[in-house]
């Protein structure tokens, strides 16, 4: 397949010299690295909100060793950020400095050990594939991943969860490539999980994870997955440009109720709107910029505080230059 002009494959030698508006992209010398590096790469099409700027560099590693070599060569010179399906991020309009690492097909595998019911996944595998592969192999306990539209790497970092289960309940351990290029296997205890949060250092890339399931009847597991999918369709704007739950539920409270009580249902700023269907979701209804979306979120926080005295905390990650 022919490669677009602006994509640089490491096999060809040196990266192009590249000027990035407001950015720091400098030529990168990466002998031996086999993945694909793209300068000044648009990110909007890679994230659910379909908004935001460009990455100074976008790197898709060929495999784990390739990622390690790339990061070793980078030697901490530039910030590194992993991107999954972009279902929980606002990429700011000024773009992301440094390197965004996107795990593609080589990291999308899922396999099941029938005896131990351990499900082994690449960091780029989608939640729906994890849940359905477990089901097909008679493994229960991972059905909740059916309802979370992200990758294993995103779930592991964010402690993704739904319907009473979260990653911390099922993770055994994960393989992580640190910004230095070192690879470590971290047991679940090292992740120090709390609600939608882990202690994974910034720039660390989850390349694989192992989840513990239990023996289950594929029909029952499948029926539970269908229930989850239907409940999602009925309660969330899953077919819109959104970023999932915007704010964390404060202890003992529901963020959506606080937003609703503050009169924010349907509130608009530029092309962004508070969803009418679920008030803890912001949606891009009309070519919203990331500034519209983040600004709307801040306005909601202000109104909720004024109305109830509760300071909502962002769940969606906001990254990059304003
Ligand atoms: C319609 C909708 C419904 C949602 N419902 C839920 C829900 O029920 N429960 C829930 O928990 N979440 C939900 N979310 C939010 C989102 O799906 C989860 O947070 C998910 O874990 C994000 O995964 P991702 O791969 O898309 O990560 P991204 O959104 O791409 O990134 C999120 C964070 O994870 C990091 N990250 C991504 N990949 C890696 C990696 N390989 N290694 C290290 N860090 C990485 C990023 O750097 C970023 O900090 C929903 C989102 C949408 C749009």
GROMACS .gro file of C-alpha atoms and ligand atoms in nm:
model
  375
    1UNK     CA    1   0.000   0.000   0.000
    2UNK     CA    2   0.131   0.346  -0.084
    3UNK     CA    3   0.212   0.570   0.207
    4UNK     CA    4   0.093   0.931   0.225
    5UNK     CA    5   0.375   1.184   0.175
    6UNK     CA    6   0.367   1.314   0.529
    7UNK     CA    7   0.423   0.973   0.687
    8UNK     CA    8   0.779   0.878   0.761
    9UNK     CA    9   0.866   0.515   0.792
   10UNK     CA   10   1.178   0.450   0.992
   11UNK     CA   11   1.307   0.203   0.735
   12UNK     CA   12   1.381   0.502   0.512
   13UNK     CA   13   1.633   0.651   0.755
   14UNK     CA   14   1.607   1.009   0.881
   15UNK     CA   15   1.283   1.181   0.974
   16UNK     CA   16   1.189   1.489   0.772
   17UNK     CA   17   1.286   1.829   0.904
   18UNK     CA   18   0.961   1.969   1.029
   19UNK     CA   19   0.837   2.307   1.144
   20UNK     CA   20   0.533   2.279   1.365
   21UNK     CA   21   0.329   2.589   1.442
   22UNK     CA   22   0.370   2.666   1.812
   23UNK     CA   23   0.534   2.327   1.856
   24UNK     CA   24   0.872   2.178   1.917
   25UNK     CA   25   0.901   1.918   1.643
   26UNK     CA   26   1.264   1.882   1.552
   27UNK     CA   27   1.413   1.612   1.332
   28UNK     CA   28   1.430   1.281   1.517
   29UNK     CA   29   1.711   1.039   1.440
   30UNK     CA   30   1.588   0.688   1.499
   31UNK     CA   31   1.805   0.425   1.330
   32UNK     CA   32   1.657   0.080   1.354
   33UNK     CA   33   1.309   0.183   1.462
   34UNK     CA   34   1.047   0.015   1.239
   35UNK     CA   35   0.719   0.189   1.329
   36UNK     CA   36   0.554   0.482   1.158
   37UNK     CA   37   0.618   0.839   1.266
   38UNK     CA   38   0.411   1.127   1.139
   39UNK     CA   39   0.494   1.493   1.210
   40UNK     CA   40   0.222   1.753   1.275
   41UNK     CA   41  -0.045   1.483   1.278
   42UNK     CA   42  -0.415   1.576   1.312
   43UNK     CA   43  -0.569   1.412   1.617
   44UNK     CA   44  -0.934   1.525   1.587
   45UNK     CA   45  -1.025   1.230   1.369
   46UNK     CA   46  -0.872   0.991   1.625
   47UNK     CA   47  -1.085   1.104   1.921
   48UNK     CA   48  -1.456   1.073   2.000
   49UNK     CA   49  -1.518   1.449   2.029
   50UNK     CA   50  -1.376   1.500   1.678
   51UNK     CA   51  -1.214   1.824   1.787
   52UNK     CA   52  -0.872   1.956   1.881
   53UNK     CA   53  -0.530   2.020   1.734
   54UNK     CA   54  -0.237   1.816   1.610
   55UNK     CA   55   0.035   1.609   1.768
   56UNK     CA   56   0.388   1.736   1.710
   57UNK     CA   57   0.461   1.369   1.639
   58UNK     CA   58   0.238   1.065   1.613
   59UNK     CA   59   0.414   0.730   1.651
   60UNK     CA   60   0.266   0.388   1.576
   61UNK     CA   61   0.512   0.124   1.696
   62UNK     CA   62   0.558  -0.202   1.504
   63UNK     CA   63   0.571  -0.402   1.829
   64UNK     CA   64   0.684  -0.376   2.192
   65UNK     CA   65   1.056  -0.393   2.114
   66UNK     CA   66   1.011  -0.119   1.858
   67UNK     CA   67   0.836   0.105   2.110
   68UNK     CA   68   1.113   0.040   2.361
   69UNK     CA   69   1.384   0.127   2.110
   70UNK     CA   70   1.198   0.442   2.003
   71UNK     CA   71   1.164   0.564   2.362
   72UNK     CA   72   1.525   0.478   2.444
   73UNK     CA   73   1.638   0.685   2.147
   74UNK     CA   74   1.406   0.969   2.246
   75UNK     CA   75   1.586   0.964   2.580
   76UNK     CA   76   1.329   1.176   2.762
   77UNK     CA   77   1.378   1.471   2.524
   78UNK     CA   78   1.007   1.506   2.445
   79UNK     CA   79   0.689   1.441   2.644
   80UNK     CA   80   0.512   1.116   2.555
   81UNK     CA   81   0.140   1.043   2.574
   82UNK     CA   82  -0.048   0.726   2.480
   83UNK     CA   83  -0.378   0.759   2.296
   84UNK     CA   84  -0.639   0.481   2.281
   85UNK     CA   85  -0.974   0.543   2.113
   86UNK     CA   86  -0.981   0.896   2.251
   87UNK     CA   87  -1.310   0.825   2.429
   88UNK     CA   88  -1.206   1.004   2.746
   89UNK     CA   89  -0.999   1.300   2.630
   90UNK     CA   90  -1.030   1.655   2.511
   91UNK     CA   91  -0.735   1.733   2.285
   92UNK     CA   92  -0.694   2.108   2.318
   93UNK     CA   93  -0.697   2.319   2.000
   94UNK     CA   94  -0.327   2.411   2.021
   95UNK     CA   95  -0.230   2.044   1.985
   96UNK     CA   96  -0.018   1.807   2.189
   97UNK     CA   97   0.352   1.873   2.243
   98UNK     CA   98   0.597   1.589   2.195
   99UNK     CA   99   0.499   1.241   2.085
  100UNK     CA  100   0.157   1.077   2.090
  101UNK     CA  101   0.187   0.698   2.083
  102UNK     CA  102  -0.099   0.512   1.918
  103UNK     CA  103  -0.107   0.134   1.953
  104UNK     CA  104  -0.236  -0.026   1.633
  105UNK     CA  105  -0.301  -0.379   1.512
  106UNK     CA  106   0.014  -0.539   1.658
  107UNK     CA  107  -0.130  -0.458   2.002
  108UNK     CA  108  -0.493  -0.558   1.936
  109UNK     CA  109  -0.472  -0.930   2.016
  110UNK     CA  110  -0.684  -1.108   2.280
  111UNK     CA  111  -0.632  -1.470   2.386
  112UNK     CA  112  -0.780  -1.690   2.657
  113UNK     CA  113  -0.625  -1.967   2.865
  114UNK     CA  114  -0.918  -2.209   2.898
  115UNK     CA  115  -0.790  -2.374   3.216
  116UNK     CA  116  -0.708  -2.067   3.424
  117UNK     CA  117  -0.968  -1.836   3.260
  118UNK     CA  118  -0.693  -1.574   3.225
  119UNK     CA  119  -0.759  -1.334   2.936
  120UNK     CA  120  -0.442  -1.187   2.790
  121UNK     CA  121  -0.481  -0.868   2.585
  122UNK     CA  122  -0.268  -0.624   2.390
  123UNK     CA  123  -0.284  -0.265   2.513
  124UNK     CA  124  -0.462  -0.156   2.195
  125UNK     CA  125  -0.738  -0.422   2.207
  126UNK     CA  126  -1.090  -0.280   2.217
  127UNK     CA  127  -1.315  -0.352   2.517
  128UNK     CA  128  -1.580  -0.512   2.300
  129UNK     CA  129  -1.325  -0.760   2.162
  130UNK     CA  130  -1.205  -0.849   2.513
  131UNK     CA  131  -1.561  -0.916   2.633
  132UNK     CA  132  -1.666  -1.113   2.324
  133UNK     CA  133  -1.348  -1.325   2.311
  134UNK     CA  134  -1.398  -1.411   2.680
  135UNK     CA  135  -1.762  -1.502   2.607
  136UNK     CA  136  -1.669  -1.722   2.309
  137UNK     CA  137  -1.424  -1.912   2.532
  138UNK     CA  138  -1.672  -1.962   2.815
  139UNK     CA  139  -1.522  -1.699   3.044
  140UNK     CA  140  -1.741  -1.472   3.257
  141UNK     CA  141  -1.660  -1.159   3.457
  142UNK     CA  142  -1.545  -0.924   3.182
  143UNK     CA  143  -1.889  -0.843   3.039
  144UNK     CA  144  -1.868  -0.485   3.170
  145UNK     CA  145  -1.596  -0.406   2.912
  146UNK     CA  146  -1.862  -0.449   2.643
  147UNK     CA  147  -2.007  -0.116   2.748
  148UNK     CA  148  -1.691   0.093   2.764
  149UNK     CA  149  -1.578   0.225   2.427
  150UNK     CA  150  -1.202   0.225   2.477
  151UNK     CA  151  -0.885   0.019   2.464
  152UNK     CA  152  -0.724  -0.199   2.726
  153UNK     CA  153  -0.449   0.063   2.779
  154UNK     CA  154  -0.711   0.333   2.847
  155UNK     CA  155  -0.909   0.103   3.080
  156UNK     CA  156  -0.599   0.010   3.278
  157UNK     CA  157  -0.491   0.373   3.322
  158UNK     CA  158  -0.840   0.507   3.398
  159UNK     CA  159  -0.963   0.209   3.605
  160UNK     CA  160  -1.255   0.191   3.361
  161UNK     CA  161  -1.571   0.040   3.500
  162UNK     CA  162  -1.943  -0.001   3.458
  163UNK     CA  163  -2.232  -0.194   3.608
  164UNK     CA  164  -2.065  -0.256   3.942
  165UNK     CA  165  -1.726  -0.378   3.816
  166UNK     CA  166  -1.406  -0.202   3.727
  167UNK     CA  167  -1.060  -0.291   3.604
  168UNK     CA  168  -0.917  -0.309   3.956
  169UNK     CA  169  -1.153  -0.606   4.024
  170UNK     CA  170  -1.020  -0.816   3.736
  171UNK     CA  171  -0.667  -0.701   3.650
  172UNK     CA  172  -0.391  -0.947   3.741
  173UNK     CA  173  -0.101  -0.745   3.602
  174UNK     CA  174   0.005  -0.536   3.303
  175UNK     CA  175   0.316  -0.479   3.094
  176UNK     CA  176   0.416  -0.115   3.080
  177UNK     CA  177   0.684   0.057   2.874
  178UNK     CA  178   0.817   0.354   3.067
  179UNK     CA  179   0.922   0.679   2.895
  180UNK     CA  180   1.284   0.562   2.938
  181UNK     CA  181   1.208   0.254   2.723
  182UNK     CA  182   1.228   0.012   3.017
  183UNK     CA  183   0.953  -0.249   3.032
  184UNK     CA  184   0.800  -0.358   3.363
  185UNK     CA  185   0.526  -0.599   3.461
  186UNK     CA  186   0.317  -0.425   3.726
  187UNK     CA  187   0.086  -0.629   3.949
  188UNK     CA  188  -0.255  -0.477   4.020
  189UNK     CA  189  -0.144  -0.369   4.372
  190UNK     CA  190   0.117  -0.138   4.218
  191UNK     CA  191  -0.151   0.052   4.026
  192UNK     CA  192  -0.295   0.200   4.351
  193UNK     CA  193  -0.639   0.214   4.200
  194UNK     CA  194  -0.915   0.446   4.313
  195UNK     CA  195  -1.227   0.570   4.132
  196UNK     CA  196  -1.127   0.629   3.765
  197UNK     CA  197  -0.767   0.677   3.869
  198UNK     CA  198  -0.439   0.484   3.879
  199UNK     CA  199  -0.087   0.569   3.988
  200UNK     CA  200   0.054   0.491   3.641
  201UNK     CA  201   0.319   0.758   3.572
  202UNK     CA  202   0.254   1.006   3.288
  203UNK     CA  203   0.407   0.886   2.962
  204UNK     CA  204   0.399   0.518   3.062
  205UNK     CA  205   0.241   0.304   2.789
  206UNK     CA  206   0.041  -0.007   2.877
  207UNK     CA  207   0.125  -0.261   2.605
  208UNK     CA  208  -0.045  -0.570   2.749
  209UNK     CA  209  -0.268  -0.675   3.039
  210UNK     CA  210  -0.396  -0.996   3.193
  211UNK     CA  211  -0.745  -1.017   3.339
  212UNK     CA  212  -0.887  -1.290   3.561
  213UNK     CA  213  -1.225  -1.431   3.460
  214UNK     CA  214  -1.428  -1.729   3.582
  215UNK     CA  215  -1.583  -2.022   3.398
  216UNK     CA  216  -1.916  -1.915   3.247
  217UNK     CA  217  -2.180  -2.032   3.004
  218UNK     CA  218  -2.131  -1.839   2.676
  219UNK     CA  219  -2.508  -1.796   2.639
  220UNK     CA  220  -2.547  -1.639   2.981
  221UNK     CA  221  -2.237  -1.424   2.934
  222UNK     CA  222  -2.366  -1.315   2.591
  223UNK     CA  223  -2.710  -1.230   2.732
  224UNK     CA  224  -2.548  -1.010   2.999
  225UNK     CA  225  -2.344  -0.832   2.732
  226UNK     CA  226  -2.660  -0.767   2.529
  227UNK     CA  227  -2.832  -0.626   2.838
  228UNK     CA  228  -2.538  -0.392   2.897
  229UNK     CA  229  -2.538  -0.277   2.533
  230UNK     CA  230  -2.912  -0.207   2.545
  231UNK     CA  231  -2.892  -0.019   2.874
  232UNK     CA  232  -2.617   0.199   2.725
  233UNK     CA  233  -2.818   0.280   2.413
  234UNK     CA  234  -3.115   0.381   2.625
  235UNK     CA  235  -2.935   0.599   2.874
  236UNK     CA  236  -2.629   0.753   2.703
  237UNK     CA  237  -2.566   0.952   2.384
  238UNK     CA  238  -2.344   0.670   2.254
  239UNK     CA  239  -2.387   0.760   1.889
  240UNK     CA  240  -2.269   1.119   1.924
  241UNK     CA  241  -1.935   1.297   1.936
  242UNK     CA  242  -1.872   1.285   2.309
  243UNK     CA  243  -1.613   1.196   2.572
  244UNK     CA  244  -1.806   0.979   2.817
  245UNK     CA  245  -1.878   1.095   3.173
  246UNK     CA  246  -1.749   1.448   3.203
  247UNK     CA  247  -1.724   1.473   3.583
  248UNK     CA  248  -1.649   1.221   3.856
  249UNK     CA  249  -1.937   1.139   4.088
  250UNK     CA  250  -1.859   1.320   4.414
  251UNK     CA  251  -1.879   1.086   4.718
  252UNK     CA  252  -2.243   0.993   4.778
  253UNK     CA  253  -2.370   1.214   4.491
  254UNK     CA  254  -2.440   1.172   4.121
  255UNK     CA  255  -2.271   1.427   3.894
  256UNK     CA  256  -2.560   1.418   3.643
  257UNK     CA  257  -2.814   1.508   3.913
  258UNK     CA  258  -2.606   1.805   4.028
  259UNK     CA  259  -2.569   1.926   3.667
  260UNK     CA  260  -2.941   1.884   3.607
  261UNK     CA  261  -3.035   2.061   3.931
  262UNK     CA  262  -2.814   2.355   3.827
  263UNK     CA  263  -3.030   2.395   3.513
  264UNK     CA  264  -2.757   2.290   3.269
  265UNK     CA  265  -2.950   2.027   3.068
  266UNK     CA  266  -2.913   2.129   2.702
  267UNK     CA  267  -2.687   2.427   2.786
  268UNK     CA  268  -2.478   2.538   2.484
  269UNK     CA  269  -2.148   2.712   2.425
  270UNK     CA  270  -2.040   2.750   2.061
  271UNK     CA  271  -2.088   2.411   1.900
  272UNK     CA  272  -2.086   2.221   2.232
  273UNK     CA  273  -2.387   2.118   2.435
  274UNK     CA  274  -2.473   1.942   2.761
  275UNK     CA  275  -2.655   1.628   2.644
  276UNK     CA  276  -3.033   1.631   2.690
  277UNK     CA  277  -3.021   1.251   2.725
  278UNK     CA  278  -2.757   1.231   3.001
  279UNK     CA  279  -2.648   1.552   3.168
  280UNK     CA  280  -2.301   1.424   3.261
  281UNK     CA  281  -2.215   1.402   2.891
  282UNK     CA  282  -2.094   1.696   2.678
  283UNK     CA  283  -2.148   1.660   2.307
  284UNK     CA  284  -2.012   1.821   1.993
  285UNK     CA  285  -2.330   1.915   1.810
  286UNK     CA  286  -2.201   2.167   1.557
  287UNK     CA  287  -1.830   2.173   1.474
  288UNK     CA  288  -1.735   2.255   1.831
  289UNK     CA  289  -1.377   2.347   1.907
  290UNK     CA  290  -1.215   2.187   2.209
  291UNK     CA  291  -1.222   2.532   2.365
  292UNK     CA  292  -1.605   2.535   2.327
  293UNK     CA  293  -1.625   2.193   2.495
  294UNK     CA  294  -1.385   2.265   2.780
  295UNK     CA  295  -1.536   2.614   2.829
  296UNK     CA  296  -1.883   2.460   2.855
  297UNK     CA  297  -1.755   2.212   3.112
  298UNK     CA  298  -1.608   2.496   3.318
  299UNK     CA  299  -1.938   2.688   3.296
  300UNK     CA  300  -2.122   2.379   3.420
  301UNK     CA  301  -1.878   2.347   3.711
  302UNK     CA  302  -1.935   2.714   3.797
  303UNK     CA  303  -2.315   2.680   3.792
  304UNK     CA  304  -2.311   2.357   3.992
  305UNK     CA  305  -2.092   2.518   4.258
  306UNK     CA  306  -2.320   2.821   4.272
  307UNK     CA  307  -2.628   2.600   4.302
  308UNK     CA  308  -2.509   2.327   4.538
  309UNK     CA  309  -2.168   2.424   4.675
  310UNK     CA  310  -2.019   2.107   4.520
  311UNK     CA  311  -1.696   2.142   4.320
  312UNK     CA  312  -1.717   1.892   4.037
  313UNK     CA  313  -1.392   1.727   3.937
  314UNK     CA  314  -1.322   1.656   3.569
  315UNK     CA  315  -1.318   1.287   3.474
  316UNK     CA  316  -1.233   1.360   3.110
  317UNK     CA  317  -0.862   1.421   3.061
  318UNK     CA  318  -0.780   1.756   2.900
  319UNK     CA  319  -0.445   1.751   2.724
  320UNK     CA  320  -0.228   1.978   2.514
  321UNK     CA  321  -0.189   2.348   2.451
  322UNK     CA  322  -0.495   2.573   2.486
  323LIG     C1  323  -2.017   0.691   2.508
  323LIG     C2  324  -1.912   0.670   2.614
  323LIG     C3  325  -1.940   0.591   2.724
  323LIG     C4  326  -1.842   0.571   2.824
  323LIG     N1  327  -1.872   0.493   2.932
  323LIG     C5  328  -1.779   0.469   3.025
  323LIG     C6  329  -1.806   0.384   3.137
  323LIG     O1  330  -1.914   0.332   3.153
  323LIG     N2  331  -1.708   0.362   3.227
  323LIG     C7  332  -1.584   0.416   3.213
  323LIG     O2  333  -1.498   0.390   3.297
  323LIG     N3  334  -1.554   0.496   3.109
  323LIG     C8  335  -1.648   0.523   3.015
  323LIG     N4  336  -1.618   0.606   2.910
  323LIG     C9  337  -1.487   0.672   2.904
  323LIG    C10  338  -1.379   0.592   2.830
  323LIG     O3  339  -1.435   0.500   2.740
  323LIG    C11  340  -1.286   0.519   2.928
  323LIG     O4  341  -1.221   0.611   3.014
  323LIG    C12  342  -1.178   0.438   2.857
  323LIG     O5  343  -1.100   0.373   2.955
  323LIG    C13  344  -1.087   0.524   2.771
  323LIG     O6  345  -1.015   0.437   2.689
  323LIG     P1  346  -0.936   0.488   2.560
  323LIG     O7  347  -0.854   0.375   2.514
  323LIG     O8  348  -1.030   0.549   2.461
  323LIG     O9  349  -0.844   0.600   2.623
  323LIG     P2  350  -0.821   0.750   2.573
  323LIG    O10  351  -0.950   0.824   2.586
  323LIG    O11  352  -0.753   0.750   2.442
  323LIG    O12  353  -0.720   0.801   2.685
  323LIG    C14  354  -0.764   0.816   2.819
  323LIG    C15  355  -0.639   0.818   2.909
  323LIG    O13  356  -0.578   0.692   2.904
  323LIG    C16  357  -0.444   0.704   2.857
  323LIG     N5  358  -0.413   0.588   2.773
  323LIG    C17  359  -0.476   0.545   2.661
  323LIG     N6  360  -0.415   0.435   2.612
  323LIG    C18  361  -0.311   0.409   2.696
  323LIG    C19  362  -0.209   0.310   2.700
  323LIG     N7  363  -0.199   0.214   2.607
  323LIG     N8  364  -0.119   0.314   2.800
  323LIG    C20  365  -0.125   0.411   2.896
  323LIG     N9  366  -0.217   0.508   2.897
  323LIG    C21  367  -0.310   0.507   2.799
  323LIG    C22  368  -0.438   0.835   2.780
  323LIG    O14  369  -0.306   0.888   2.779
  323LIG    C23  370  -0.533   0.919   2.863
  323LIG    O15  371  -0.465   0.965   2.978
  323LIG    C24  372  -1.714   0.628   2.809
  323LIG    C25  373  -1.685   0.704   2.695
  323LIG    C26  374  -1.782   0.725   2.599
  323LIG    C27  375  -1.748   0.807   2.478
   0.00000   0.00000   0.00000
